Every structure is written in C-alpha cells, then in structure tokens.
Amino acid sequence: MENSINHSNSAFNTAGIGHWQKEGITEETWNDYTWQLKNRITSLNGLEKHLSLTSDERNGVLLSGDKLALSITPHFFNLIDPNDHNCPIRRQVIPSIEEITTNPEEMTDPCGEDSHMPVPGLVHRYPDRVLFLVTDRCASYCRYCTRSRVVSGAGDQEFESNYEAAFEYLQKNTSIRDVLLSGGDPLLFSDAKLEKILKRLRSIDHIEFIRIGTRIPIFLPQRITPDLCSMLKKYHPLWMSVHSNHPREITTEVNEALNRLADAGIPLGNQSVLLKGVNDDVQTMRELVHKLLQCRVRPYYLYQCDLITGSAHLRTSASKGIEIIEGLRGHTTGYAIPQFVIDAPGGGGKVPINPEYIIERDDSKLVIRNYEGKSFIYPEPKSPVMSPLEPSALMHE
Ligand SMILES: *Cc1c(COP(=O)(O)O)cnc(C)c1O
Ligand code: SF4
C-alpha cells in the first residue's frame, strides 16, 4: 500500500516495459524483481537483440569479459537512448574497447583496500568504522567499478569474505561504532540472509550505526519490496547510501522505491561518480541533485573517478568537479550539494576537495568571496585567546 502522497511536481521519466511488451511480458512479470534478475542482459547476443552497437562497443563486449562481467537489468537497459551513441546510461554499463587499454597511473586496487583488510572482506581504514564487503555480485555492473578486481567474479582475483572472522573482529574491536555493508550489492541477498547479518551486527553493543551501500534502488527498484522495508526498519538506526549518476536514472519506479525506504524511516544519501560524458557538467548535476531531493535523498559524496584499470575514457579532471560544486553552492539548496572527494590513490582515504572561498588570510582578518564572486572581510577577534598549552608565551610577556 502506497499511502504517502507525492507532492512532487517535477516530472519523473519512466523506464516502463517498452518493447518487452511485444515479447508478451506483462506489467506484473516486469515488476517482479526475480524476473528482472533472470532476464538481465549478459551477452553480446542479448545486447544486439535490443540495440545496435558501435564497433567499439561490440569489441568491448567481446574483449572485456575477463575483467568485469556484462550485466544490465531490463529496467536499467530501458533507460538507454538507442539513437544516442554517447547516451549517459549506455556509457555506464555497456563495455567499450577503451576498457582494455591500461594507463601507467591506473591500478587494479586504486584505493588500496586489500592492504587494509585485517580479515578477508573487512576494510578497516578509519579508527571508528569499517567497510564490510559481503558479496561480489551486483544487479548490473558499472564499467568504472573501483572494485572490478573482485566484483562480478569475472576477473583474476577471487572475492574473499569470511563472515565469522569479520564478526569476531568487530566484536573484539570496541572502537568500531559504524559498519558500512557493501560489496557488490548487499540488497541482492534474500531478506532472510540480509537479516541474519543485520541481527548479528545489532547483537554487538558498541556498533551504533549501520549503513548499506547499494545501487539496487536504481538498477532494480522492484527489489525494494514492502517486505524488505519492514525487515530493514527493525534494525534502526539504519542508513542507506544509493548510487546514481544521471537524472534519467531517477525514474518514477525509482522514486517509488526510494519513497518506500524513506517511509520505513531510512535516511537516504546518494553517492555519484564524476564521469566524462555522463555527468561532468553543472546542468546535469543540478538536475540530478534536485530530483534526489524530491525523492528525499540527500546528495552525500561526488567522487572523482578512481584510477581503476581501463577507466581513462570515463575520467575527467578534478577541476571539473570543483567547477560543478562551485556551480551549485549558493545557486541552489544547500542540502542538494554533495561533498566532492578524491579517494586518495594507494589508500589514504577520502579527501574533501573544495572550491576556494578564502581569497586572503592573516592573523587579523579573512578576505572571503561569495558565490557571486563578491568579496567580503571578516575581522578575526582582536586579542587572540592565549593557548593554555603554551605557558612560554606568558613568560615572555
Ligand atoms: C568510504 C569508506 C568508509 C565510510 O566513510 P564515510 O566518510 O564515513 O562515509 C569507511 N571505510 C572505508 C574503507 C571507506 O572507503
Ligand atoms: S553497483 Fe557498485 S559495486 Fe556494483 S559494479 Fe557498480 S560500482 Fe561496482
């Protein structure tokens, strides 16, 4: 039962059944997430049945298979514009021949996750929180995936996760108060399997905060069933970070799925990856963040694309990201503005990257500028408060 009235007056596009209807697929079947999963497009044949590929895409499909599997849910596939070879949806999920070129600065594990795993599947980089990789499978695969070394099962490296060892580690390390479930996509698990993990985490007293990182609400909104939502809400405080990059991804189906999650009391954030030809302009990002607010999703991070092997054609300069943030700050709702970050290559963690608003700074004042470029002076307090840590300052008086 949908009992929340949607006051939104912005029009959401719909993925709809499209030409699948001609193959005898009914609405009911289309909306069944198990059907969506079984009927994912995973091969060259499957793709070419629905879309005419460029030769770069065709060769990409043929040659990239041992790096990251091809998989696209019918729902997400329907968002592709068949007449646009540079379609922003297409660029995210259809391989291109450019994927098989490796640049010298690229890495298979750009964020140095493997070297920060005390037990398989658990990345412990920050003092009070961990990233728990619970699976290597997703509903669809993003060509720029930072974990393509293990995700999808197609690459050389085997995905390893040891739940028992992970739970023991979490139990022992009382400084961990925040666990982020990710992968792969944790919402690909059955409700029962996911609940087992949540229940176990909730049995550990010092874990205050649980969140799930998932792209399922975007790739497979049908999976966000009322049953799943009632199960999740038993484990509050539970937060969720979804992953969307382009406004066209925020369809009516996605809006409804996000509404169900928000109605279950789950605070929602969004993570976007800055991708060349997908969302590397202010206009597209503004449209995306506005649609997200309509769905009660707070834009959380905008990531500079990691230096993952074979991603050069999807990366854009960090200055572009700064320009986008500058184009949003002051011009629109503060809640709509994500934090732009670079996940430091090699494993330094997320570093915030901000436009410069301080023009000049000394002991007496700050010269700052606003979003319109006008400058202002903020005088610092006249007599600086003496630091209690520096008694020597007193003696020299
Ligand atoms: C991103 C990330 C987190 C969570 O970071 P927040 O800034 O708290 O969202 C935790 N651990 C690892 C290894 C991460 O990459
Ligand atoms: S959904 Fe996330 S983990 Fe899965 S392929 Fe995309 S970026 Fe990688």
Short mmCIF file of C-alpha atoms and ligand atoms in Angstrom, two decimals:
data_model
loop_
_atom_site.label_atom_id
_atom_site.label_comp_id
_atom_site.label_asym_id
_atom_site.label_seq_id
_atom_site.Cartn_x
_atom_site.Cartn_y
_atom_site.Cartn_z
CA MET A 1 0.00 0.00 0.00
CA GLU A 2 1.37 3.35 -1.02
CA ASN A 3 -0.13 5.76 1.43
CA SER A 4 2.25 8.65 1.07
CA ILE A 5 1.03 11.37 -1.21
CA ASN A 6 3.72 12.56 -3.57
CA HIS A 7 3.57 16.34 -3.66
CA SER A 8 6.40 16.46 -6.13
CA ASN A 9 5.56 18.44 -9.22
CA SER A 10 8.72 17.62 -11.09
CA ALA A 11 8.12 15.06 -13.79
CA PHE A 12 9.92 11.76 -13.44
CA ASN A 13 10.54 9.76 -16.57
CA THR A 14 9.67 6.07 -16.53
CA ALA A 15 11.67 3.05 -17.64
CA GLY A 16 8.49 1.10 -18.41
CA ILE A 17 8.23 -2.23 -20.20
CA GLY A 18 8.98 -0.73 -23.61
CA HIS A 19 9.44 -3.28 -26.39
CA TRP A 20 9.48 -6.17 -23.92
CA GLN A 21 5.69 -5.94 -24.11
CA LYS A 22 5.86 -7.20 -27.68
CA GLU A 23 7.51 -10.34 -26.32
CA GLY A 24 4.44 -10.99 -24.20
CA ILE A 25 5.81 -9.68 -20.90
CA THR A 26 3.05 -8.38 -18.62
CA GLU A 27 3.30 -5.49 -16.13
CA GLU A 28 3.18 -7.99 -13.32
CA THR A 29 6.08 -10.01 -14.66
CA TRP A 30 8.04 -6.84 -15.40
CA ASN A 31 7.59 -5.66 -11.82
CA ASP A 32 8.76 -8.97 -10.38
CA TYR A 33 12.39 -8.46 -9.38
CA THR A 34 13.20 -12.13 -9.76
CA TRP A 35 12.13 -11.90 -13.41
CA GLN A 36 14.28 -8.78 -13.83
CA LEU A 37 17.28 -10.65 -12.41
CA LYS A 38 16.75 -13.75 -14.52
CA ASN A 39 16.35 -11.69 -17.66
CA ARG A 40 19.39 -9.48 -17.30
CA ILE A 41 21.32 -8.81 -20.47
CA THR A 42 24.61 -10.58 -20.10
CA SER A 43 25.88 -11.36 -23.61
CA LEU A 44 26.63 -9.84 -26.98
CA ASN A 45 23.62 -11.68 -28.40
CA GLY A 46 21.37 -10.36 -25.69
CA LEU A 47 22.54 -6.81 -26.29
CA GLU A 48 22.26 -6.98 -30.04
CA LYS A 49 18.73 -8.28 -29.79
CA HIS A 50 17.72 -4.89 -28.40
CA LEU A 51 20.30 -2.39 -29.53
CA SER A 52 22.62 -1.71 -32.42
CA LEU A 53 26.13 -1.44 -31.04
CA THR A 54 29.03 0.61 -32.33
CA SER A 55 32.10 -1.39 -33.29
CA ASP A 56 33.91 -0.04 -30.21
CA GLU A 57 31.13 -1.38 -28.02
CA ARG A 58 30.96 -4.67 -29.87
CA ASN A 59 34.70 -5.22 -29.46
CA GLY A 60 34.44 -4.02 -25.87
CA VAL A 61 31.88 -6.70 -25.10
CA LEU A 62 34.00 -9.35 -26.79
CA LEU A 63 37.27 -8.40 -25.11
CA SER A 64 36.40 -7.08 -21.63
CA GLY A 65 34.67 -10.21 -20.38
CA ASP A 66 37.61 -11.46 -18.34
CA LYS A 67 37.84 -8.16 -16.41
CA LEU A 68 34.27 -7.40 -15.40
CA ALA A 69 31.14 -9.29 -16.42
CA LEU A 70 28.45 -7.66 -18.52
CA SER A 71 25.07 -7.48 -16.82
CA ILE A 72 22.21 -5.00 -17.21
CA THR A 73 18.73 -5.30 -15.73
CA PRO A 74 15.89 -4.81 -18.27
CA HIS A 75 14.72 -1.86 -16.13
CA PHE A 76 18.03 -0.02 -16.43
CA PHE A 77 18.50 -1.11 -20.04
CA ASN A 78 15.27 0.66 -20.99
CA LEU A 79 16.79 3.98 -19.96
CA ILE A 80 19.29 3.75 -22.81
CA ASP A 81 18.57 6.00 -25.76
CA PRO A 82 19.10 3.62 -28.72
CA ASN A 83 19.76 6.51 -31.09
CA ASP A 84 22.44 8.15 -28.98
CA HIS A 85 25.85 6.51 -29.07
CA ASN A 86 27.01 8.81 -26.28
CA CYS A 87 23.98 8.09 -24.11
CA PRO A 88 24.97 8.69 -20.47
CA ILE A 89 23.25 5.47 -19.35
CA ARG A 90 24.90 3.43 -22.05
CA ARG A 91 28.39 4.69 -21.15
CA GLN A 92 27.95 3.41 -17.61
CA VAL A 93 27.03 -0.20 -18.35
CA ILE A 94 28.00 -1.15 -21.91
CA PRO A 95 31.68 -2.03 -22.29
CA SER A 96 33.81 -0.12 -24.73
CA ILE A 97 37.03 -1.25 -26.40
CA GLU A 98 38.75 1.57 -24.49
CA GLU A 99 38.37 -0.54 -21.35
CA ILE A 100 41.14 -2.87 -22.39
CA THR A 101 43.80 -0.13 -22.52
CA THR A 102 45.72 0.32 -19.30
CA ASN A 103 47.40 3.62 -18.47
CA PRO A 104 50.54 3.66 -16.29
CA GLU A 105 48.81 5.53 -13.45
CA GLU A 106 45.98 3.01 -13.27
CA MET A 107 45.67 0.28 -10.67
CA THR A 108 43.59 -2.81 -10.04
CA ASP A 109 43.04 -1.77 -6.41
CA PRO A 110 43.19 2.05 -6.64
CA CYS A 111 42.05 2.71 -3.05
CA GLY A 112 44.46 0.20 -1.52
CA GLU A 113 41.67 -1.81 0.06
CA ASP A 114 43.33 -5.21 0.00
CA SER A 115 46.22 -3.91 2.12
CA HIS A 116 43.80 -2.58 4.76
CA MET A 117 41.95 -5.85 5.38
CA PRO A 118 42.58 -7.31 8.83
CA VAL A 119 40.29 -10.20 7.83
CA PRO A 120 39.04 -11.04 4.34
CA GLY A 121 36.20 -8.75 3.29
CA LEU A 122 36.64 -6.20 6.08
CA VAL A 123 38.38 -2.91 5.18
CA HIS A 124 39.44 -1.07 8.33
CA ARG A 125 40.95 2.26 7.30
CA TYR A 126 39.40 4.76 9.71
CA PRO A 127 39.53 4.46 13.50
CA ASP A 128 35.82 4.09 14.27
CA ARG A 129 34.31 2.49 11.20
CA VAL A 130 34.69 -0.34 8.75
CA LEU A 131 33.66 -1.27 5.26
CA PHE A 132 32.26 -4.80 5.21
CA LEU A 133 32.23 -6.38 1.74
CA VAL A 134 29.54 -9.02 1.99
CA THR A 135 29.20 -10.09 -1.64
CA ASP A 136 30.82 -9.67 -5.05
CA ARG A 137 27.59 -9.62 -7.08
CA CYS A 138 25.51 -6.66 -8.28
CA ALA A 139 22.28 -6.33 -10.24
CA SER A 140 24.17 -4.66 -13.10
CA TYR A 141 27.86 -3.87 -13.45
CA CYS A 142 29.28 -0.36 -13.74
CA ARG A 143 32.17 -0.22 -16.17
CA TYR A 144 34.13 2.12 -13.87
CA CYS A 145 33.67 -0.02 -10.73
CA THR A 146 36.52 0.64 -8.33
CA ARG A 147 36.27 -2.97 -7.11
CA SER A 148 36.20 -4.61 -10.53
CA ARG A 149 39.21 -6.68 -9.42
CA VAL A 150 36.83 -8.82 -7.37
CA VAL A 151 33.29 -7.76 -8.33
CA SER A 152 31.25 -9.95 -10.74
CA GLY A 153 33.53 -12.97 -10.48
CA ALA A 154 34.97 -12.42 -13.99
CA GLY A 155 38.39 -11.02 -13.03
CA ASP A 156 41.53 -12.87 -11.91
CA GLN A 157 41.15 -12.13 -8.24
CA GLU A 158 38.85 -14.30 -6.16
CA PHE A 159 36.40 -12.47 -3.87
CA GLU A 160 37.08 -13.43 -0.29
CA SER A 161 34.93 -12.67 2.69
CA ASN A 162 34.90 -14.53 5.96
CA TYR A 163 31.79 -13.62 7.92
CA GLU A 164 32.74 -15.45 11.09
CA ALA A 165 36.19 -13.89 11.22
CA ALA A 166 34.65 -10.49 10.41
CA PHE A 167 32.06 -10.72 13.20
CA GLU A 168 34.76 -11.82 15.65
CA TYR A 169 36.94 -8.87 14.65
CA LEU A 170 34.02 -6.47 15.07
CA GLN A 171 33.16 -7.96 18.45
CA LYS A 172 36.74 -7.60 19.69
CA ASN A 173 37.34 -4.06 18.41
CA THR A 174 35.22 -1.93 20.63
CA SER A 175 36.32 1.27 18.89
CA ILE A 176 34.24 0.34 15.83
CA ARG A 177 30.89 2.09 16.09
CA ASP A 178 29.96 2.25 12.39
CA VAL A 179 29.67 -0.62 9.90
CA LEU A 180 29.11 0.01 6.22
CA LEU A 181 27.79 -3.02 4.35
CA SER A 182 28.77 -3.00 0.72
CA GLY A 183 30.29 -5.25 -1.94
CA GLY A 184 28.99 -5.89 -4.55
CA ASP A 185 25.45 -5.12 -3.57
CA PRO A 186 24.09 -6.36 -0.21
CA LEU A 187 20.47 -5.92 -1.34
CA LEU A 188 20.96 -8.74 -3.81
CA PHE A 189 20.74 -11.11 -0.82
CA SER A 190 17.39 -12.57 0.17
CA ASP A 191 15.62 -10.75 3.02
CA ALA A 192 16.46 -13.67 5.33
CA LYS A 193 20.17 -13.73 4.52
CA LEU A 194 20.48 -9.97 4.92
CA GLU A 195 18.53 -10.06 8.16
CA LYS A 196 20.94 -12.63 9.60
CA ILE A 197 23.82 -10.21 9.04
CA LEU A 198 21.93 -7.22 10.46
CA LYS A 199 20.80 -9.18 13.51
CA ARG A 200 24.33 -10.31 14.20
CA LEU A 201 25.67 -6.75 13.90
CA ARG A 202 22.94 -5.45 16.21
CA SER A 203 23.94 -8.05 18.80
CA ILE A 204 27.28 -6.22 19.16
CA ASP A 205 26.75 -3.43 21.69
CA HIS A 206 29.39 -0.98 20.52
CA ILE A 207 28.09 -0.90 16.94
CA GLU A 208 25.83 2.14 16.93
CA PHE A 209 25.46 2.87 13.29
CA ILE A 210 24.76 0.56 10.37
CA ARG A 211 24.53 1.59 6.76
CA ILE A 212 24.12 -0.18 3.46
CA GLY A 213 25.76 0.97 0.24
CA THR A 214 23.64 -0.15 -2.70
CA ARG A 215 22.78 0.59 -6.29
CA ILE A 216 19.74 -1.73 -6.30
CA PRO A 217 17.18 1.07 -5.81
CA ILE A 218 18.47 2.47 -9.14
CA PHE A 219 19.24 -0.73 -11.08
CA LEU A 220 16.38 -2.81 -9.75
CA PRO A 221 13.80 -0.69 -7.90
CA GLN A 222 11.40 -3.66 -7.93
CA ARG A 223 13.64 -5.29 -5.30
CA ILE A 224 12.63 -2.64 -2.74
CA THR A 225 9.55 -4.56 -1.64
CA PRO A 226 7.34 -3.69 1.34
CA ASP A 227 8.64 -6.91 2.98
CA LEU A 228 12.25 -5.81 2.61
CA CYS A 229 11.41 -2.40 4.08
CA SER A 230 9.61 -3.88 7.10
CA MET A 231 12.59 -6.15 7.75
CA LEU A 232 15.12 -3.29 7.46
CA LYS A 233 13.24 -0.97 9.79
CA LYS A 234 13.68 -3.41 12.67
CA TYR A 235 17.40 -2.64 12.68
CA HIS A 236 17.35 1.12 13.10
CA PRO A 237 19.30 3.33 13.16
CA LEU A 238 19.96 2.07 9.65
CA TRP A 239 21.03 4.44 6.90
CA MET A 240 21.42 3.81 3.21
CA SER A 241 23.65 5.25 0.50
CA VAL A 242 22.36 4.77 -3.01
CA HIS A 243 24.41 5.38 -6.15
CA SER A 244 23.08 7.38 -9.07
CA ASN A 245 24.94 9.45 -11.61
CA HIS A 246 22.48 10.91 -14.07
CA PRO A 247 18.99 12.44 -13.69
CA ARG A 248 17.49 9.97 -16.17
CA GLU A 249 18.18 7.19 -13.62
CA ILE A 250 15.68 8.74 -11.20
CA THR A 251 12.54 7.30 -12.77
CA THR A 252 9.01 7.01 -11.34
CA GLU A 253 9.86 3.41 -10.37
CA VAL A 254 12.99 4.58 -8.57
CA ASN A 255 11.11 7.44 -6.90
CA GLU A 256 8.54 4.96 -5.56
CA ALA A 257 11.25 2.59 -4.30
CA LEU A 258 13.06 5.46 -2.55
CA ASN A 259 9.77 6.60 -1.04
CA ARG A 260 9.22 3.14 0.42
CA LEU A 261 12.68 3.24 2.01
CA ALA A 262 12.21 6.77 3.33
CA ASP A 263 8.77 5.83 4.70
CA ALA A 264 10.49 2.98 6.58
CA GLY A 265 12.49 5.70 8.34
CA ILE A 266 15.74 5.03 6.50
CA PRO A 267 17.76 8.23 5.97
CA LEU A 268 18.97 8.18 2.37
CA GLY A 269 22.16 9.56 0.87
CA ASN A 270 23.46 9.43 -2.68
CA GLN A 271 26.94 8.85 -4.00
CA SER A 272 27.80 9.85 -7.56
CA VAL A 273 30.94 9.22 -9.51
CA LEU A 274 32.06 12.08 -11.74
CA LEU A 275 32.12 10.52 -15.21
CA LYS A 276 33.13 12.02 -18.52
CA GLY A 277 30.22 12.37 -20.88
CA VAL A 278 27.78 11.25 -18.19
CA ASN A 279 27.52 13.93 -15.54
CA ASP A 280 30.53 16.21 -15.93
CA ASP A 281 28.57 19.42 -16.30
CA VAL A 282 26.75 21.66 -13.85
CA GLN A 283 23.38 21.45 -15.60
CA THR A 284 23.23 17.63 -15.44
CA MET A 285 24.37 17.51 -11.82
CA ARG A 286 21.91 20.21 -10.81
CA GLU A 287 19.06 18.26 -12.37
CA LEU A 288 20.22 15.07 -10.62
CA VAL A 289 20.54 16.59 -7.15
CA HIS A 290 17.17 18.33 -7.44
CA LYS A 291 15.48 15.07 -8.40
CA LEU A 292 17.19 13.34 -5.47
CA LEU A 293 15.82 15.89 -3.01
CA GLN A 294 12.35 15.26 -4.47
CA CYS A 295 12.88 11.61 -3.51
CA ARG A 296 14.07 12.56 0.00
CA VAL A 297 17.65 11.59 -0.83
CA ARG A 298 20.44 13.87 0.37
CA PRO A 299 23.39 14.06 -2.06
CA TYR A 300 26.33 12.80 0.05
CA TYR A 301 29.50 12.37 -1.99
CA LEU A 302 30.60 13.20 -5.52
CA TYR A 303 33.66 11.05 -6.21
CA GLN A 304 36.46 11.88 -8.53
CA CYS A 305 36.68 8.67 -10.60
CA ASP A 306 39.25 6.29 -9.09
CA LEU A 307 42.28 5.29 -11.15
CA ILE A 308 40.81 1.90 -11.91
CA THR A 309 42.37 -0.01 -14.79
CA GLY A 310 40.75 0.77 -18.14
CA SER A 311 38.76 3.80 -16.99
CA ALA A 312 40.63 6.64 -18.77
CA HIS A 313 37.76 7.22 -21.21
CA LEU A 314 35.38 7.77 -18.28
CA ARG A 315 37.58 10.00 -16.16
CA THR A 316 37.52 13.76 -16.23
CA SER A 317 39.69 16.34 -14.46
CA ALA A 318 39.24 17.15 -10.79
CA SER A 319 38.85 20.82 -11.78
CA LYS A 320 35.60 19.79 -13.43
CA GLY A 321 34.36 18.50 -10.10
CA ILE A 322 35.34 21.75 -8.36
CA GLU A 323 33.59 23.72 -11.09
CA ILE A 324 30.42 21.69 -10.55
CA ILE A 325 30.43 22.27 -6.79
CA GLU A 326 31.02 25.97 -7.39
CA GLY A 327 28.11 25.98 -9.81
CA LEU A 328 25.85 24.53 -7.13
CA ARG A 329 26.94 26.27 -3.91
CA GLY A 330 24.84 29.37 -3.34
CA HIS A 331 22.92 28.78 -6.54
CA THR A 332 20.75 26.06 -5.07
CA THR A 333 19.59 24.41 -1.83
CA GLY A 334 22.46 23.62 0.49
CA TYR A 335 21.04 20.14 1.09
CA ALA A 336 21.43 19.44 -2.62
CA ILE A 337 25.21 19.86 -2.62
CA PRO A 338 27.37 16.76 -2.23
CA GLN A 339 30.91 16.82 -0.86
CA PHE A 340 33.37 16.36 -3.71
CA VAL A 341 36.10 13.88 -2.70
CA ILE A 342 39.11 12.10 -4.07
CA ASP A 343 39.73 8.69 -2.59
CA ALA A 344 43.49 9.10 -2.29
CA PRO A 345 45.32 6.68 -4.63
CA GLY A 346 47.04 3.91 -2.74
CA GLY A 347 44.82 4.03 0.33
CA GLY A 348 44.77 7.44 2.01
CA GLY A 349 41.01 7.52 2.29
CA LYS A 350 38.56 10.19 1.17
CA VAL A 351 39.93 13.70 0.91
CA PRO A 352 37.48 16.60 0.58
CA ILE A 353 38.17 18.85 -2.41
CA ASN A 354 36.56 22.29 -2.26
CA PRO A 355 36.45 25.41 -4.34
CA GLU A 356 38.49 28.24 -2.80
CA TYR A 357 36.35 30.82 -1.00
CA ILE A 358 39.16 32.34 1.08
CA ILE A 359 40.97 34.98 -1.00
CA GLU A 360 43.35 36.12 1.70
CA ARG A 361 44.00 35.25 5.31
CA ASP A 362 46.18 36.66 8.09
CA ASP A 363 46.01 36.99 11.89
CA SER A 364 43.65 39.94 11.74
CA LYS A 365 41.20 39.00 9.00
CA LEU A 366 39.85 36.75 6.33
CA VAL A 367 39.01 38.04 2.90
CA ILE A 368 36.32 35.78 1.53
CA ARG A 369 34.23 35.69 -1.59
CA ASN A 370 30.66 34.58 -2.07
CA TYR A 371 29.03 32.54 -4.85
CA GLU A 372 28.65 35.67 -6.98
CA GLY A 373 32.34 36.48 -6.71
CA LYS A 374 31.82 39.50 -4.42
CA SER A 375 34.44 39.80 -1.70
CA PHE A 376 33.91 40.46 2.00
CA ILE A 377 36.13 40.96 5.02
CA TYR A 378 35.67 39.02 8.22
CA PRO A 379 37.83 40.53 11.01
CA GLU A 380 39.30 37.95 13.39
CA PRO A 381 38.95 38.50 17.16
CA LYS A 382 41.32 41.36 18.17
CA SER A 383 43.29 39.79 21.02
CA PRO A 384 43.79 36.16 20.18
CA VAL A 385 42.88 33.89 23.09
CA MET A 386 46.11 32.51 24.55
CA SER A 387 46.52 28.82 24.25
CA PRO A 388 46.75 27.10 27.65
CA LEU A 389 49.22 24.71 26.05
CA GLU A 390 51.80 27.45 25.65
CA PRO A 391 52.86 28.76 29.09
CA SER A 392 56.10 30.03 27.49
CA ALA A 393 54.04 32.71 25.78
CA LEU A 394 53.19 34.04 29.26
CA MET A 395 56.81 34.16 30.44
CA HIS A 396 57.89 36.31 27.51
CA GLU A 397 55.22 38.91 28.27
C1 LIG B 1 34.10 5.36 2.35
C2 LIG B 1 34.60 4.47 3.35
C3 LIG B 1 34.08 4.48 4.64
C4 LIG B 1 32.98 5.43 5.06
O1 LIG B 1 33.43 6.75 5.03
P1 LIG B 1 32.46 7.94 5.44
O2 LIG B 1 33.22 9.17 5.07
O3 LIG B 1 32.18 7.82 6.88
O4 LIG B 1 31.20 7.78 4.61
C5 LIG B 1 34.62 3.62 5.57
N1 LIG B 1 35.63 2.80 5.24
C6 LIG B 1 36.16 2.78 4.01
C7 LIG B 1 37.30 1.84 3.72
C8 LIG B 1 35.67 3.59 3.01
O5 LIG B 1 36.19 3.55 1.78
S1 SF4 B 2 26.97 -1.28 -8.15
FE1 SF4 B 2 28.81 -0.60 -7.03
S2 SF4 B 2 29.97 -2.48 -6.61
FE2 SF4 B 2 28.46 -2.95 -8.22
S3 SF4 B 2 29.52 -2.65 -10.16
FE3 SF4 B 2 28.51 -0.71 -9.68
S4 SF4 B 2 30.06 0.48 -8.57
FE4 SF4 B 2 30.75 -1.66 -8.55
#
